[in-house]
Amino acid sequence: MASSDATAVPEAGVGDTTGVGDTAPAGPRERQEKRQRGRERPAPRGEERDDRRRERRSRWYRRDVRWSPYAFIAPFFVFFLAFGLFPLLYTGWASLHRVELTAPTDMEWVGLRNFSRLISDDFFWNALRNTVTIGILSTVPQLLIALGIAHLLNYRLRGSMFFRVAVLTPYATSVAAATLVFVLLFGRDYGMINWVLGLAGIDPVDWQNGAWTSQLAVSTIVIWRWTGYNALIYLAAMQAIPDDLYESAALDGASRWQQFLHVTVPSLRPTILFTCVVSTIGATQLFGEPLLFNGGAGATGGADHQFQTLGLYLYEQGWVNLHLGRASAIAWTMFLILLIIGAVNWIIARRLRKSA
Amino acid sequence: MATTSQTGGQRTRNVISGRNRKGAGRQLHGGRITHAVLILFTAGSLFPLVWTAVAASRNNTRLAQTPPPFWFGGNLFKNLEIAWTDANMGTALLNTTIVAGAIAAGTVLFSTLAGFAFAKLRFRFKNLLLLLVIGTMMVPPQLSVVPLYMLIAELSWTDQLQSVILPTLVSAFGVFFMRQYLTGALPTELIEAARVDGASSWRVVWHVVFPAARPAMAVLGILTFVMAWNDFFWPIIALTQNGSPTVQVALTGLGRGYIPDQSVIMAGALLGTLPLLLAFVIFGRHIVGGIMQGAVKG
């Protein structure tokens, strides 16, 4: 097989590949011409059978080049449409129906009632508020610390690879494992954190039952898991900053701190924006930490719903109270919030670019 | 590339002998304070993990005393055994290995094929389709759980592993990642040369694309495996503690009082984290490289 490939192709194949070749930068019309030229070229001496075989081969070849891209993207798009795009749109459809978990195929049209129920539900507004506060409490310190750590990691260090891997280990820890440990560490009576606070003369804090304290604790878990990851992303961007920027700043007499402020941070602007967007999306979806921080008490997010996030509220409506239609409405509301945040981010980015 | 620019930078810097020469660039050695801060931060990053092991080696009574234990006790293997059998962690580890392995393999294979097509081939609607992929990259999973649940309920797939494998088998991020990598790393001439030699598209993929993509495939595979191993939201909905749980589902069961012994819960958390920590010890360099690479290109 392989040898016949090698002998048969050079005559028929060459004109063909350069002509129809997917990668050649020729325009469609040009390709058409080339193809025709290839056809008109008088067949080299040979038997008729050879000719026909060559013709068949080149036809097969054209077809291969033309259709193989679709074959390559097909597996991805089949799964993507079935499990990505279709559910996304169908959620919108389901949000306009009454659907119960007990009979998911029984759908009753209710228009926008799921949404109006949502707006009049105090727990929705509570969850929205909590999501915003926990989002700020976790994202802002996380990114600031990450920026500082990245700056330090950017120095020439002994064991720099050790530090990089070590700061990433929390990322390897799952939400569940991390939260279970932190529940113990934040324990009111026997927790390590209260014990340390006790050494400093501070009374034990009831982390779980206070509104602010529980949100702080949940945020701590998020910060712990993601700071190292973000630090590495900043580090990568810092290493791409050209040295001469620092050199000219140094020539101008800028101190290290000024260099950080006036060279590093402005160069990192796109990366900072990127991490802001990703962290915001993550914060909007926060689910596992507040679910498990509540121990065995279910999806309420604390006795007074004090740390119930939108993600948790969605889960409670759908899989505890069995209202799938309402859960869909929450999902679309979350999406809307994300779009608004995205738009705000984009506007800020454009402003920054203009001012730069 | 990097080394030449670095030496170039050094040369210029040697020429410049300004008063602030020391303050320039990243050639600087970290001082004692830098090291101290980093060691402190690293300690904070590692402490909860180490303490998980400490707590797993004690017993429930000891964990309900102050001060909390700081060093290992003698109950580690007993607790691991209880977690393994009673809390279903053995099954869960096996299930998660299957799930994460299948998802990583599927994502790498399909992303490489699609990424190659988007990077190097010409076909109709290419830009439109790519835009669709990128546009949905940031859509949260919450937005599709309800229909997905209805789907698997309809197919009676609840509590079966395919219900968590199939929906996550491909990833838009993976396609984007491979496309970015192959655009730069795979010379178009190489494909053309293979074509001139009469190779079919599949042979081009096998003999040219896969070898060129191997480093990125490895990175994507590891990252996807980690993400699939730790995936939480959807498995919680699709699987149950007593059916065929993944590690995260089993841990959630533990956290919700399935077994009230705290030291056993910590043993379960340890079991569920250990495989990934091992992977980090072995592949740490590559994982770090992969995340940093993805950051620059994404």
XYZ file of C-alpha atoms in Angstrom:
654
model
C 0.000 0.000 0.000
C 2.599 2.491 1.086
C 4.777 1.938 -1.986
C 1.886 2.324 -4.409
C 1.028 5.576 -2.627
C 4.474 6.859 -3.221
C 4.569 5.986 -6.912
C 1.060 6.955 -7.882
C 0.795 10.332 -6.258
C 3.605 12.559 -7.475
C 2.138 13.072 -10.957
C -1.530 13.343 -10.125
C -1.076 14.518 -6.594
C 1.189 17.518 -6.819
C -1.002 19.719 -8.959
C -3.851 18.666 -6.811
C -2.480 19.428 -3.394
C -1.165 22.829 -4.262
C -4.381 23.617 -6.041
C -7.043 22.470 -3.630
C -4.735 22.378 -0.637
C -6.588 23.706 2.318
C -3.565 25.453 3.691
C -2.458 27.231 0.532
C -3.229 30.918 0.795
C -4.951 30.976 -2.593
C -8.412 32.473 -2.985
C -11.338 30.343 -4.159
C -11.313 31.575 -7.731
C -7.617 31.066 -8.083
C -8.011 27.580 -6.769
C -10.695 26.866 -9.299
C -8.396 27.903 -12.109
C -5.557 25.853 -10.836
C -7.777 22.860 -10.534
C -8.858 23.183 -14.118
C -5.323 23.657 -15.284
C -4.447 20.482 -13.480
C -7.185 18.653 -15.306
C -6.313 19.925 -18.711
C -2.706 18.963 -18.375
C -2.141 16.133 -20.812
C -1.921 12.806 -19.088
C 1.563 11.390 -19.032
C 2.164 8.169 -20.895
C 0.614 5.197 -19.209
C -2.109 2.692 -19.438
C -5.711 3.737 -19.338
C -6.224 1.812 -16.147
C -3.523 3.842 -14.461
C -5.193 6.984 -15.641
C -8.507 5.985 -14.251
C -6.971 5.004 -10.964
C -5.168 8.294 -10.794
C -8.384 10.133 -11.573
C -10.211 8.251 -8.857
C -7.416 8.917 -6.432
C -7.366 12.632 -7.113
C -11.112 12.836 -6.803
C -10.914 11.017 -3.478
C -8.133 13.358 -2.531
C -10.141 16.482 -3.223
C -13.004 15.100 -1.245
C -10.708 14.258 1.635
C -9.276 17.777 1.737
C -12.664 19.342 1.428
C -14.548 17.330 4.026
C -11.946 16.291 6.580
C -12.104 19.626 8.462
C -15.741 18.920 9.193
C -14.872 15.425 10.345
C -12.297 16.883 12.710
C -14.647 19.348 14.323
C -17.680 17.027 14.257
C -17.054 15.088 17.502
C -16.581 18.288 19.422
C -19.668 19.934 17.998
C -21.893 16.896 18.441
C -21.196 16.853 22.183
C -21.130 20.613 22.360
C -24.581 20.935 20.811
C -26.120 18.093 22.802
C -24.695 18.934 26.238
C -23.696 22.572 25.923
C -25.752 24.689 23.595
C -29.052 22.848 23.700
C -29.352 22.821 27.522
C -28.346 26.468 27.598
C -31.254 27.472 25.409
C -33.659 24.953 26.861
C -33.123 26.449 30.311
C -34.691 29.613 28.964
C -37.676 27.634 27.715
C -38.024 25.739 30.989
C -37.931 28.990 32.963
C -41.267 29.897 31.377
C -42.888 26.684 32.610
C -43.957 25.029 35.783
C -41.722 21.950 35.972
C -41.444 19.769 39.029
C -38.570 17.434 39.756
C -40.986 14.600 40.433
C -42.287 14.710 36.840
C -39.698 16.530 34.752
C -41.500 15.901 31.463
C -44.748 17.530 32.600
C -44.368 21.145 31.604
C -47.063 23.713 32.108
C -46.752 27.133 30.477
C -46.754 29.926 33.062
C -45.169 32.804 31.180
C -43.024 35.010 33.341
C -44.514 33.845 36.632
C -41.297 32.133 37.742
C -39.500 35.430 37.364
C -42.120 37.479 39.191
C -42.116 34.924 42.020
C -38.364 35.300 42.162
C -38.478 39.073 42.417
C -40.973 38.943 45.261
C -38.952 36.319 47.162
C -36.876 37.830 49.977
C -34.524 34.858 49.900
C -33.607 35.679 46.311
C -32.545 39.213 47.255
C -30.780 37.837 50.302
C -28.882 35.354 48.128
C -28.023 38.081 45.641
C -26.690 40.317 48.432
C -24.664 37.470 49.922
C -23.228 36.568 46.531
C -22.087 40.146 46.034
C -20.542 40.553 49.493
C -18.842 37.162 49.465
C -17.721 37.898 45.914
C -16.055 41.148 46.969
C -14.669 39.687 50.202
C -13.061 36.830 48.307
C -12.036 38.396 44.998
C -10.401 41.648 46.088
C -7.958 40.259 48.691
C -7.329 37.229 46.501
C -6.171 39.255 43.511
C -4.199 41.781 45.580
C -2.313 39.054 47.442
C -1.779 37.189 44.172
C -0.248 40.298 42.623
C 2.159 40.683 45.532
C 3.126 37.013 45.567
C 3.655 37.037 41.798
C 5.951 40.034 42.184
C 8.021 38.135 44.748
C 8.062 34.967 42.657
C 9.407 37.041 39.783
C 12.689 37.584 41.632
C 15.491 35.145 41.092
C 14.909 32.677 43.894
C 16.399 29.598 45.347
C 13.920 26.771 44.791
C 11.635 28.887 42.647
C 9.969 25.808 41.149
C 9.218 24.507 44.632
C 7.452 27.748 45.514
C 5.463 27.725 42.291
C 4.234 24.170 42.794
C 3.589 24.740 46.503
C 1.409 27.804 46.006
C -0.608 25.799 43.473
C -1.390 22.854 45.784
C -4.593 24.428 47.134
C -5.790 24.440 43.519
C -5.366 20.648 43.523
C -7.583 20.380 46.588
C -11.249 19.963 45.791
C -13.932 22.309 47.079
C -15.303 19.487 49.203
C -12.023 18.467 50.822
C -11.001 22.072 51.437
C -14.342 23.054 52.951
C -14.432 20.027 55.254
C -11.040 20.982 56.694
C -11.953 24.631 57.057
C -15.181 23.741 58.852
C -13.008 22.129 61.523
C -10.471 24.965 61.549
C -13.300 27.493 61.929
C -15.051 25.441 64.615
C -16.466 27.534 67.447
C -15.416 25.400 70.393
C -12.381 23.408 69.283
C -11.277 25.103 66.071
C -7.665 26.049 65.481
C -8.509 29.612 64.457
C -10.434 30.418 67.603
C -7.666 28.836 69.659
C -5.086 31.141 68.009
C -7.393 34.126 68.554
C -7.730 33.019 72.177
C -3.935 33.241 72.564
C -4.263 36.881 71.522
C -6.972 37.359 74.114
C -9.904 37.425 71.707
C -13.100 35.644 72.670
C -14.200 32.655 70.577
C -16.017 33.715 67.412
C -19.118 31.832 66.291
C -17.962 31.740 62.678
C -20.873 29.740 61.337
C -23.799 31.595 62.839
C -22.795 35.209 62.439
C -23.649 36.914 59.156
C -20.321 38.654 58.582
C -18.194 35.994 60.206
C -19.676 33.177 58.143
C -19.228 35.140 54.930
C -15.662 35.904 55.910
C -15.029 32.223 56.584
C -16.511 31.139 53.254
C -14.445 33.817 51.510
C -11.323 32.536 53.250
C -11.817 29.119 51.666
C -12.113 30.705 48.224
C -9.064 32.896 48.805
C -7.042 29.930 50.007
C -7.879 27.835 46.960
C -7.360 30.428 44.221
C -4.679 32.935 45.265
C -1.738 30.780 44.161
C -3.352 30.045 40.824
C -3.891 33.732 40.115
C -0.350 34.492 41.275
C 1.000 32.146 38.594
C -1.108 33.839 35.945
C 0.258 37.235 36.988
C 3.757 35.801 37.093
C 3.440 34.600 33.510
C 2.372 38.071 32.419
C 5.172 39.715 34.418
C 7.770 37.579 32.697
C 6.535 38.856 29.360
C 7.277 42.488 30.307
C 10.395 43.575 28.393
C 13.427 44.350 30.544
C 14.171 47.674 28.903
C 11.001 49.141 30.406
C 12.488 48.583 33.848
C 15.872 49.760 32.679
C 14.608 53.070 31.432
C 12.521 53.492 34.579
C 15.601 52.799 36.665
C 17.568 55.337 34.619
C 14.889 57.866 35.408
C 15.545 57.171 39.062
C 12.381 55.210 39.840
C 12.524 53.191 43.047
C 11.495 49.546 43.113
C 8.079 50.432 44.417
C 7.630 53.087 41.721
C 8.726 50.586 39.091
C 6.136 48.146 40.363
C 3.465 50.831 40.283
C 4.355 52.489 36.984
C 5.802 49.635 34.937
C 4.521 46.315 36.270
C 0.913 47.179 37.033
C 0.172 49.053 33.763
C 1.745 46.239 31.730
C -0.419 43.731 33.568
C -3.636 45.614 32.868
C -5.106 43.115 30.382
C -4.187 40.188 32.640
C -5.657 41.879 35.698
C -8.848 42.487 33.786
C -8.888 38.864 32.661
C -8.493 37.554 36.213
C -11.166 39.973 37.408
C -13.613 38.582 34.862
C -12.780 34.959 35.643
C -12.932 35.488 39.422
C -16.221 37.345 39.119
C -17.708 34.496 37.131
C -16.398 32.074 39.747
C -17.838 34.175 42.568
C -21.249 34.309 40.890
C -21.340 30.510 40.751
C -20.143 29.930 44.309
C -21.854 26.771 45.493
C -19.795 24.028 47.117
C -18.215 26.097 49.862
C -21.469 27.498 51.310
C -23.221 24.128 50.862
C -20.665 22.212 52.887
C -19.890 25.004 55.336
C -23.434 24.426 56.577
C -22.586 20.867 57.632
C -25.574 18.562 57.551
C -28.153 21.343 57.624
C -28.931 21.299 53.909
C -28.870 23.944 51.237
C -30.164 26.866 53.288
C -26.747 28.449 53.757
C -26.992 28.804 57.525
C -29.919 28.999 59.917
C -30.820 32.511 58.722
C -29.659 31.922 55.153
C -26.764 34.175 56.145
C -24.349 32.680 53.624
C -26.733 31.319 51.006
C -25.432 32.267 47.556
C -27.361 32.351 44.286
C -25.860 29.014 43.256
C -27.016 27.454 46.490
C -30.439 29.101 46.214
C -30.817 27.610 42.728
C -29.930 24.169 44.058
C -32.351 24.555 46.964
C -35.236 25.594 44.691
C -34.534 22.853 42.147
C -33.376 19.857 44.116
C -34.690 20.430 47.643
C -38.003 22.171 46.886
C -38.264 20.361 43.533
C -39.192 23.427 41.440
C -37.108 22.979 38.301
C -38.871 25.800 36.459
C -37.987 28.274 39.162
C -34.410 26.961 39.236
C -34.209 27.711 35.505
C -35.421 31.238 36.110
C -32.670 31.704 38.714
C -30.114 30.346 36.262
C -31.132 32.874 33.613
C -31.122 35.675 36.158
C -27.574 34.715 37.111
C -26.632 34.778 33.451
C -28.146 38.229 33.085
C -26.127 39.459 36.071
C -22.981 38.047 34.492
C -23.741 39.829 31.236
C -24.159 43.113 33.106
C -20.875 42.564 34.947
C -19.221 41.690 31.645
C -20.533 44.862 30.040
C -19.346 47.000 32.950
C -15.944 45.339 32.769
C -15.760 46.009 29.065
C -16.633 49.660 29.510
C -13.993 50.047 32.221
C -11.447 48.301 30.021
C -12.194 50.659 27.156
C -11.907 53.706 29.409
C -8.592 52.460 30.731
C -7.278 51.847 27.241
C -8.262 55.331 26.172
C -6.615 56.932 29.168
C -3.463 54.875 28.709
C 14.702 32.960 22.337
C 14.394 33.732 26.008
C 18.074 33.282 26.684
C 19.209 35.534 23.869
C 16.970 38.347 24.985
C 18.141 37.849 28.521
C 21.816 38.020 27.699
C 21.078 40.965 25.493
C 19.398 42.663 28.402
C 22.328 41.900 30.630
C 24.771 43.356 28.175
C 22.842 46.600 27.940
C 22.639 46.743 31.651
C 26.364 46.313 32.008
C 26.846 49.205 29.646
C 24.486 51.352 31.646
C 26.002 52.091 35.012
C 23.399 54.368 36.477
C 22.839 54.862 40.167
C 19.682 52.789 40.120
C 21.128 49.956 38.105
C 20.339 47.478 40.834
C 16.687 48.331 40.751
C 16.167 47.212 37.190
C 14.209 44.324 35.835
C 13.748 40.772 36.888
C 17.366 39.763 37.050
C 17.238 40.720 40.688
C 17.897 38.144 43.329
C 15.240 37.886 45.977
C 16.366 39.118 49.359
C 15.784 37.612 52.765
C 12.448 39.329 53.199
C 11.246 38.027 49.838
C 12.125 34.503 50.872
C 10.565 34.928 54.285
C 7.269 36.214 52.895
C 7.141 33.440 50.324
C 7.894 30.774 52.910
C 5.123 32.165 55.083
C 2.662 32.178 52.196
C 3.670 28.661 51.189
C 3.197 27.511 54.768
C -0.309 28.976 54.712
C -1.007 27.184 51.441
C 0.189 23.841 52.755
C -1.024 24.020 56.350
C -4.693 22.998 55.811
C -3.513 19.985 53.813
C -1.002 18.905 56.431
C -3.533 19.431 59.152
C -6.024 17.242 57.262
C -3.524 14.420 57.691
C -2.962 15.323 61.354
C -6.691 15.266 62.084
C -7.098 12.035 60.118
C -4.510 10.387 62.352
C -6.333 11.258 65.580
C -9.769 10.268 66.830
C -13.030 12.080 67.302
C -12.549 12.672 71.029
C -9.141 14.245 70.566
C -10.549 16.616 67.932
C -13.079 17.873 70.472
C -10.443 19.210 72.844
C -8.394 22.354 73.094
C -5.743 23.037 72.088
C -6.253 21.244 68.777
C -3.685 18.579 67.877
C -0.572 19.764 66.041
C 1.172 16.485 65.457
C 0.246 13.068 64.076
C -1.455 10.448 66.219
C -1.705 6.713 65.700
C -5.142 6.287 64.160
C -4.381 7.141 60.523
C -4.695 3.681 59.015
C -7.712 2.744 61.077
C -9.524 5.898 59.931
C -8.462 5.447 56.315
C -9.858 1.925 56.419
C -13.198 3.070 57.818
C -13.411 5.830 55.223
C -12.458 3.396 52.467
C -15.166 0.857 53.246
C -17.935 2.518 55.266
C -17.911 5.883 53.529
C -17.668 4.347 50.077
C -14.366 6.115 49.370
C -12.906 3.017 47.693
C -15.676 2.902 45.096
C -15.573 6.668 44.835
C -11.855 6.724 44.031
C -12.280 4.086 41.356
C -15.282 5.908 39.867
C -13.498 9.235 39.852
C -10.456 7.721 38.176
C -12.684 6.334 35.417
C -14.634 9.561 35.037
C -11.657 11.922 35.092
C -9.629 9.609 32.839
C -12.390 9.346 30.251
C -13.056 13.086 30.293
C -9.356 13.929 30.000
C -8.883 11.483 27.109
C -11.983 12.686 25.280
C -11.191 16.351 25.782
C -7.602 15.956 24.597
C -8.517 13.928 21.506
C -11.492 16.006 20.354
C -9.867 19.315 21.244
C -6.740 18.455 19.289
C -8.732 17.480 16.199
C -10.959 20.546 16.338
C -8.101 22.824 17.371
C -6.072 21.622 14.393
C -8.963 22.266 12.020
C -9.460 25.758 13.423
C -5.749 26.543 13.378
C -4.655 25.206 10.010
C -7.510 24.154 7.744
C -9.924 26.120 5.618
C -13.607 25.423 5.692
C -16.854 27.286 5.548
C -18.238 29.105 8.611
C -14.888 28.613 10.331
C -14.803 32.017 12.009
C -18.448 31.866 12.952
C -18.021 28.459 14.572
C -14.894 29.560 16.399
C -16.743 32.574 17.724
C -19.486 30.267 18.980
C -16.898 28.166 20.820
C -15.225 31.172 22.431
C -18.553 32.810 23.247
C -19.781 29.880 25.306
C -16.461 29.372 27.079
C -17.495 31.575 29.971
C -21.101 30.457 30.362
C -21.596 29.070 33.878
C -22.602 25.413 34.295
C -25.673 26.454 36.292
C -27.230 27.557 33.076
C -27.559 24.031 31.769
C -28.155 21.829 34.802
C -31.937 21.755 34.631
C -32.221 20.449 31.042
C -29.281 18.115 31.627
C -31.038 16.699 34.637
C -34.267 16.289 32.673
C -32.264 14.546 29.964
C -30.571 12.016 32.220
C -33.809 11.425 34.113
C -35.488 10.677 30.798
C -32.707 8.269 29.842
C -32.662 6.765 33.381
C -28.999 7.626 33.682
C -29.115 8.976 37.220
C -26.429 7.418 39.349
C -24.575 6.050 36.346
C -21.145 7.280 35.451
C -21.964 8.227 31.867
C -24.243 10.927 33.237
C -21.160 12.797 34.474
C -18.771 11.731 31.700
C -20.731 12.610 28.566
C -21.784 16.203 29.395
C -18.178 17.161 30.197
C -16.475 15.121 27.498
C -15.561 18.118 25.378
C -14.535 21.589 26.414
C -14.561 24.876 24.570
C -11.491 25.915 26.507
C -9.656 22.825 25.247
C -10.414 23.629 21.614
C -9.292 27.221 22.091
C -6.148 26.113 23.928
C -5.139 23.622 21.228
C -5.913 26.070 18.458
C -3.685 28.711 20.030
C -0.897 26.210 20.493
C -1.063 24.640 17.040
C -1.277 27.985 15.259
C 2.248 28.680 16.460
C 3.789 25.259 16.961
C 2.771 23.457 13.774
C 4.457 24.772 10.609
C 2.042 24.878 7.695
C 4.833 23.701 5.368
C 5.012 20.456 7.305
C 1.376 19.706 6.520
C 1.849 20.660 2.896
C 4.904 18.469 2.616
C 2.972 15.521 3.993
C 0.179 16.244 1.539
C 2.597 16.367 -1.383
C 3.804 12.969 -0.290
C 0.227 11.826 -0.711
C -0.786 11.501 2.918
C -4.497 11.524 3.630
C -5.908 13.900 6.223
C -5.991 11.211 8.866
C -2.363 10.330 8.214
C -1.452 13.986 8.472
C -3.168 14.115 11.830
C -1.502 10.950 13.053
C 2.032 11.577 11.789
C 2.301 15.368 11.823
C -0.304 16.982 14.067
C -0.222 14.637 17.050
C 3.583 14.642 17.383
C 3.677 18.436 17.126
C 0.826 18.837 19.612
C 2.124 16.377 22.182
C 3.369 18.878 24.806
C 0.120 20.839 24.734
C -1.906 17.622 24.758
C -0.108 16.523 27.916
C -0.756 19.832 29.633
C -4.401 19.911 28.592
C -4.791 16.311 29.715
C -3.415 17.003 33.192
C -5.406 20.202 33.648
C -8.623 18.533 32.475
C -7.995 15.562 34.750
C -7.591 17.865 37.757
C -10.721 19.809 36.846
C -12.772 16.663 36.269
C -11.519 15.110 39.497
C -12.623 18.159 41.466
C -15.858 18.839 39.576
C -18.593 19.398 42.102
C -21.859 20.959 41.028
C -23.065 18.544 38.367
C -21.924 15.271 40.042
C -23.756 16.318 43.230
C -26.950 16.503 41.191
C -26.443 13.455 38.994
C -25.006 10.966 41.489
C -25.773 9.858 45.043
C -23.667 8.816 47.994
C -24.912 5.244 48.063
C -25.096 4.606 44.333
C -21.909 5.192 42.388
C -20.458 8.380 43.854
C -17.407 10.259 42.684
C -14.977 11.366 45.351
C -16.641 14.775 45.642
C -20.094 13.236 46.066
C -18.805 10.859 48.729
C -17.080 13.739 50.546
C -20.282 15.757 50.439
C -22.079 12.806 51.992
C -19.446 12.747 54.723
C -19.787 16.485 55.311
C -23.526 16.179 55.648
C -23.273 13.767 58.504
C -23.159 10.427 56.719
C -20.518 9.436 59.270
C -20.347 11.658 62.348
C -16.704 10.919 63.212
C -14.584 13.982 62.347
C -11.319 12.077 62.114
C -12.876 9.672 59.605
C -14.204 12.633 57.605
C -10.667 14.028 57.479
C -9.374 10.611 56.425
C -11.878 10.674 53.574
C -10.791 14.175 52.560
C -7.190 12.996 52.627
C -7.967 9.968 50.447
C -9.801 12.137 47.953
C -6.973 14.665 47.696
C -3.936 12.386 47.820
C -3.995 11.185 44.191
C -3.975 14.739 42.873
C -1.286 15.817 45.338
C 0.838 12.908 44.104
C 0.237 14.049 40.540
C 1.354 17.544 41.562
C 4.553 16.188 43.072
C 5.326 14.262 39.883
C 4.038 16.640 37.182
C 4.158 19.908 39.170
C 6.587 21.567 36.777
C 4.372 20.777 33.782
C 1.169 21.845 35.499
C 2.725 25.157 36.499
C 4.045 25.563 32.952
C 0.655 24.750 31.495
C -1.214 27.269 33.609
C 1.324 29.989 32.885
C 1.305 29.170 29.185
C -2.464 29.253 29.046
C -2.434 32.583 30.854
C -0.183 34.302 28.346
C -2.088 33.022 25.354
C -5.591 33.247 26.764
